[in-house]
Amino acid sequence: MKKLNSYRIGVDSGLAHGFSDFADDGDMWAGKGKRVRSVEVTFNEAFLSPPVVHLGFAMWDISNAANTRVELASENITETGFTAVFQTWGDTKVARMRANWLAIGEVEDDEVWDV
């Protein structure tokens, strides 16, 4: 559990634009085996320490011809951003994907002055 040492809590959110591979037979749609895509996300303002980041699918378009095998994770979380990582494996065919993200953490208090 991350305990926040502040009453000054910041919440930032956005959309991580994943990919669209079906139109041009990209590897997520036409490939097999392990496939990974990453999206770098920058927060609107920096947090005082790395925040907690939650990811959720905003949209996925997956073929029903095989099992659905997907993983969505946040990695390399810093005060200024993180990497959203989507992966699949086997014969799963993913046409498109987008993810919503939510970051919660401590932010600078405008009322505290450094003199």
JSON list of C-alpha atoms in Angstrom, two decimals:
[
{"chain": "A", "resi": 1, "resn": "MET", "atom": "CA", "xyz": [0.00, 0.00, 0.00]},
{"chain": "A", "resi": 2, "resn": "LYS", "atom": "CA", "xyz": [1.27, 3.44, -0.87]},
{"chain": "A", "resi": 3, "resn": "LYS", "atom": "CA", "xyz": [0.60, 5.89, 1.97]},
{"chain": "A", "resi": 4, "resn": "LEU", "atom": "CA", "xyz": [0.46, 9.54, 0.96]},
{"chain": "A", "resi": 5, "resn": "ASN", "atom": "CA", "xyz": [2.18, 11.97, 3.28]},
{"chain": "A", "resi": 6, "resn": "SER", "atom": "CA", "xyz": [0.10, 14.94, 2.24]},
{"chain": "A", "resi": 7, "resn": "TYR", "atom": "CA", "xyz": [-3.34, 16.39, 2.14]},
{"chain": "A", "resi": 8, "resn": "ARG", "atom": "CA", "xyz": [-2.34, 17.68, -1.29]},
{"chain": "A", "resi": 9, "resn": "ILE", "atom": "CA", "xyz": [-3.32, 14.80, -3.56]},
{"chain": "A", "resi": 10, "resn": "GLY", "atom": "CA", "xyz": [-3.20, 15.09, -7.32]},
{"chain": "A", "resi": 11, "resn": "VAL", "atom": "CA", "xyz": [-5.22, 13.00, -9.75]},
{"chain": "A", "resi": 12, "resn": "ASP", "atom": "CA", "xyz": [-4.31, 12.97, -13.44]},
{"chain": "A", "resi": 13, "resn": "SER", "atom": "CA", "xyz": [-5.90, 10.91, -16.19]},
{"chain": "A", "resi": 14, "resn": "GLY", "atom": "CA", "xyz": [-5.80, 10.41, -19.91]},
{"chain": "A", "resi": 15, "resn": "LEU", "atom": "CA", "xyz": [-5.89, 8.09, -22.88]},
{"chain": "A", "resi": 16, "resn": "ALA", "atom": "CA", "xyz": [-2.91, 6.06, -24.04]},
{"chain": "A", "resi": 17, "resn": "HIS", "atom": "CA", "xyz": [-3.34, 5.67, -27.78]},
{"chain": "A", "resi": 18, "resn": "GLY", "atom": "CA", "xyz": [-2.23, 2.11, -28.39]},
{"chain": "A", "resi": 19, "resn": "PHE", "atom": "CA", "xyz": [-2.18, 0.90, -31.97]},
{"chain": "A", "resi": 20, "resn": "SER", "atom": "CA", "xyz": [-4.25, -0.02, -35.01]},
{"chain": "A", "resi": 21, "resn": "ASP", "atom": "CA", "xyz": [-2.72, -2.98, -36.86]},
{"chain": "A", "resi": 22, "resn": "PHE", "atom": "CA", "xyz": [-5.51, -4.58, -38.88]},
{"chain": "A", "resi": 23, "resn": "ALA", "atom": "CA", "xyz": [-5.51, -2.15, -41.85]},
{"chain": "A", "resi": 24, "resn": "ASP", "atom": "CA", "xyz": [-1.85, -2.74, -42.72]},
{"chain": "A", "resi": 25, "resn": "ASP", "atom": "CA", "xyz": [-1.45, -6.31, -41.38]},
{"chain": "A", "resi": 26, "resn": "GLY", "atom": "CA", "xyz": [0.80, -5.17, -38.53]},
{"chain": "A", "resi": 27, "resn": "ASP", "atom": "CA", "xyz": [2.41, -7.71, -36.22]},
{"chain": "A", "resi": 28, "resn": "MET", "atom": "CA", "xyz": [-0.32, -7.52, -33.56]},
{"chain": "A", "resi": 29, "resn": "TRP", "atom": "CA", "xyz": [-2.87, -8.57, -36.18]},
{"chain": "A", "resi": 30, "resn": "ALA", "atom": "CA", "xyz": [-0.86, -10.82, -38.52]},
{"chain": "A", "resi": 31, "resn": "GLY", "atom": "CA", "xyz": [1.92, -12.06, -36.22]},
{"chain": "A", "resi": 32, "resn": "LYS", "atom": "CA", "xyz": [2.17, -15.00, -33.84]},
{"chain": "A", "resi": 33, "resn": "GLY", "atom": "CA", "xyz": [4.04, -15.60, -30.62]},
{"chain": "A", "resi": 34, "resn": "LYS", "atom": "CA", "xyz": [4.92, -12.91, -28.09]},
{"chain": "A", "resi": 35, "resn": "ARG", "atom": "CA", "xyz": [4.28, -9.36, -29.32]},
{"chain": "A", "resi": 36, "resn": "VAL", "atom": "CA", "xyz": [4.67, -6.18, -27.28]},
{"chain": "A", "resi": 37, "resn": "ARG", "atom": "CA", "xyz": [3.71, -2.53, -27.83]},
{"chain": "A", "resi": 38, "resn": "SER", "atom": "CA", "xyz": [4.65, 0.33, -25.51]},
{"chain": "A", "resi": 39, "resn": "VAL", "atom": "CA", "xyz": [3.36, 3.89, -25.24]},
{"chain": "A", "resi": 40, "resn": "GLU", "atom": "CA", "xyz": [5.18, 6.61, -23.28]},
{"chain": "A", "resi": 41, "resn": "VAL", "atom": "CA", "xyz": [2.78, 8.71, -21.20]},
{"chain": "A", "resi": 42, "resn": "THR", "atom": "CA", "xyz": [3.68, 12.11, -19.72]},
{"chain": "A", "resi": 43, "resn": "PHE", "atom": "CA", "xyz": [1.66, 13.52, -16.83]},
{"chain": "A", "resi": 44, "resn": "ASN", "atom": "CA", "xyz": [0.17, 17.01, -17.17]},
{"chain": "A", "resi": 45, "resn": "GLU", "atom": "CA", "xyz": [2.12, 18.06, -14.04]},
{"chain": "A", "resi": 46, "resn": "ALA", "atom": "CA", "xyz": [4.86, 16.33, -12.08]},
{"chain": "A", "resi": 47, "resn": "PHE", "atom": "CA", "xyz": [4.08, 14.48, -8.85]},
{"chain": "A", "resi": 48, "resn": "LEU", "atom": "CA", "xyz": [6.38, 14.74, -5.79]},
{"chain": "A", "resi": 49, "resn": "SER", "atom": "CA", "xyz": [7.08, 10.99, -5.96]},
{"chain": "A", "resi": 50, "resn": "PRO", "atom": "CA", "xyz": [6.02, 8.25, -8.36]},
{"chain": "A", "resi": 51, "resn": "PRO", "atom": "CA", "xyz": [2.21, 8.01, -8.18]},
{"chain": "A", "resi": 52, "resn": "VAL", "atom": "CA", "xyz": [0.01, 4.94, -8.26]},
{"chain": "A", "resi": 53, "resn": "VAL", "atom": "CA", "xyz": [-1.06, 4.32, -11.87]},
{"chain": "A", "resi": 54, "resn": "HIS", "atom": "CA", "xyz": [-4.14, 2.36, -12.90]},
{"chain": "A", "resi": 55, "resn": "LEU", "atom": "CA", "xyz": [-4.73, 1.22, -16.48]},
{"chain": "A", "resi": 56, "resn": "GLY", "atom": "CA", "xyz": [-7.94, -0.04, -18.04]},
{"chain": "A", "resi": 57, "resn": "PHE", "atom": "CA", "xyz": [-8.96, -0.92, -21.57]},
{"chain": "A", "resi": 58, "resn": "ALA", "atom": "CA", "xyz": [-10.79, 1.92, -23.32]},
{"chain": "A", "resi": 59, "resn": "MET", "atom": "CA", "xyz": [-11.16, -0.16, -26.49]},
{"chain": "A", "resi": 60, "resn": "TRP", "atom": "CA", "xyz": [-9.91, -3.46, -27.82]},
{"chain": "A", "resi": 61, "resn": "ASP", "atom": "CA", "xyz": [-10.75, -5.13, -31.08]},
{"chain": "A", "resi": 62, "resn": "ILE", "atom": "CA", "xyz": [-9.72, -8.79, -31.05]},
{"chain": "A", "resi": 63, "resn": "SER", "atom": "CA", "xyz": [-10.44, -11.61, -33.49]},
{"chain": "A", "resi": 64, "resn": "ASN", "atom": "CA", "xyz": [-12.72, -14.36, -32.22]},
{"chain": "A", "resi": 65, "resn": "ALA", "atom": "CA", "xyz": [-10.83, -17.00, -34.24]},
{"chain": "A", "resi": 66, "resn": "ALA", "atom": "CA", "xyz": [-8.44, -17.74, -31.34]},
{"chain": "A", "resi": 67, "resn": "ASN", "atom": "CA", "xyz": [-8.24, -17.38, -27.58]},
{"chain": "A", "resi": 68, "resn": "THR", "atom": "CA", "xyz": [-7.92, -13.87, -26.19]},
{"chain": "A", "resi": 69, "resn": "ARG", "atom": "CA", "xyz": [-4.53, -13.53, -24.50]},
{"chain": "A", "resi": 70, "resn": "VAL", "atom": "CA", "xyz": [-3.62, -10.00, -23.42]},
{"chain": "A", "resi": 71, "resn": "GLU", "atom": "CA", "xyz": [-1.75, -8.19, -20.68]},
{"chain": "A", "resi": 72, "resn": "LEU", "atom": "CA", "xyz": [-1.86, -4.47, -19.93]},
{"chain": "A", "resi": 73, "resn": "ALA", "atom": "CA", "xyz": [0.67, -3.05, -17.46]},
{"chain": "A", "resi": 74, "resn": "SER", "atom": "CA", "xyz": [2.20, 0.22, -16.29]},
{"chain": "A", "resi": 75, "resn": "GLU", "atom": "CA", "xyz": [6.00, 0.17, -16.07]},
{"chain": "A", "resi": 76, "resn": "ASN", "atom": "CA", "xyz": [8.82, 2.60, -15.32]},
{"chain": "A", "resi": 77, "resn": "ILE", "atom": "CA", "xyz": [6.57, 4.90, -13.27]},
{"chain": "A", "resi": 78, "resn": "THR", "atom": "CA", "xyz": [8.29, 8.18, -12.38]},
{"chain": "A", "resi": 79, "resn": "GLU", "atom": "CA", "xyz": [7.18, 11.58, -11.09]},
{"chain": "A", "resi": 80, "resn": "THR", "atom": "CA", "xyz": [6.65, 12.76, -14.69]},
{"chain": "A", "resi": 81, "resn": "GLY", "atom": "CA", "xyz": [5.22, 9.76, -16.51]},
{"chain": "A", "resi": 82, "resn": "PHE", "atom": "CA", "xyz": [5.19, 6.02, -17.18]},
{"chain": "A", "resi": 83, "resn": "THR", "atom": "CA", "xyz": [5.19, 3.42, -19.93]},
{"chain": "A", "resi": 84, "resn": "ALA", "atom": "CA", "xyz": [1.92, 1.68, -20.82]},
{"chain": "A", "resi": 85, "resn": "VAL", "atom": "CA", "xyz": [2.75, -1.82, -22.07]},
{"chain": "A", "resi": 86, "resn": "PHE", "atom": "CA", "xyz": [0.36, -4.09, -23.98]},
{"chain": "A", "resi": 87, "resn": "GLN", "atom": "CA", "xyz": [1.32, -7.62, -24.91]},
{"chain": "A", "resi": 88, "resn": "THR", "atom": "CA", "xyz": [-0.22, -10.69, -26.44]},
{"chain": "A", "resi": 89, "resn": "TRP", "atom": "CA", "xyz": [1.07, -14.13, -27.37]},
{"chain": "A", "resi": 90, "resn": "GLY", "atom": "CA", "xyz": [0.16, -17.33, -29.17]},
{"chain": "A", "resi": 91, "resn": "ASP", "atom": "CA", "xyz": [-2.17, -16.97, -32.13]},
{"chain": "A", "resi": 92, "resn": "THR", "atom": "CA", "xyz": [-4.24, -14.11, -30.68]},
{"chain": "A", "resi": 93, "resn": "LYS", "atom": "CA", "xyz": [-5.01, -11.46, -33.30]},
{"chain": "A", "resi": 94, "resn": "VAL", "atom": "CA", "xyz": [-5.39, -7.91, -31.96]},
{"chain": "A", "resi": 95, "resn": "ALA", "atom": "CA", "xyz": [-6.64, -5.31, -34.43]},
{"chain": "A", "resi": 96, "resn": "ARG", "atom": "CA", "xyz": [-6.72, -2.22, -32.19]},
{"chain": "A", "resi": 97, "resn": "MET", "atom": "CA", "xyz": [-6.23, -1.17, -28.59]},
{"chain": "A", "resi": 98, "resn": "ARG", "atom": "CA", "xyz": [-6.47, 1.98, -26.46]},
{"chain": "A", "resi": 99, "resn": "ALA", "atom": "CA", "xyz": [-6.18, 2.33, -22.69]},
{"chain": "A", "resi": 100, "resn": "ASN", "atom": "CA", "xyz": [-7.43, 4.83, -20.12]},
{"chain": "A", "resi": 101, "resn": "TRP", "atom": "CA", "xyz": [-5.04, 5.66, -17.29]},
{"chain": "A", "resi": 102, "resn": "LEU", "atom": "CA", "xyz": [-5.42, 7.24, -13.86]},
{"chain": "A", "resi": 103, "resn": "ALA", "atom": "CA", "xyz": [-2.52, 8.44, -11.69]},
{"chain": "A", "resi": 104, "resn": "ILE", "atom": "CA", "xyz": [-2.94, 9.36, -8.01]},
{"chain": "A", "resi": 105, "resn": "GLY", "atom": "CA", "xyz": [-0.15, 10.78, -5.88]},
{"chain": "A", "resi": 106, "resn": "GLU", "atom": "CA", "xyz": [1.27, 13.65, -3.89]},
{"chain": "A", "resi": 107, "resn": "VAL", "atom": "CA", "xyz": [1.67, 17.02, -5.57]},
{"chain": "A", "resi": 108, "resn": "GLU", "atom": "CA", "xyz": [3.36, 20.21, -4.54]},
{"chain": "A", "resi": 109, "resn": "ASP", "atom": "CA", "xyz": [1.46, 22.41, -2.10]},
{"chain": "A", "resi": 110, "resn": "ASP", "atom": "CA", "xyz": [1.27, 25.99, -3.41]},
{"chain": "A", "resi": 111, "resn": "GLU", "atom": "CA", "xyz": [0.83, 27.21, 0.19]},
{"chain": "A", "resi": 112, "resn": "VAL", "atom": "CA", "xyz": [4.20, 25.84, 1.36]},
{"chain": "A", "resi": 113, "resn": "TRP", "atom": "CA", "xyz": [7.03, 28.25, 0.66]},
{"chain": "A", "resi": 114, "resn": "ASP", "atom": "CA", "xyz": [10.70, 27.36, 0.56]},
{"chain": "A", "resi": 115, "resn": "VAL", "atom": "CA", "xyz": [12.50, 30.33, 2.14]}
]
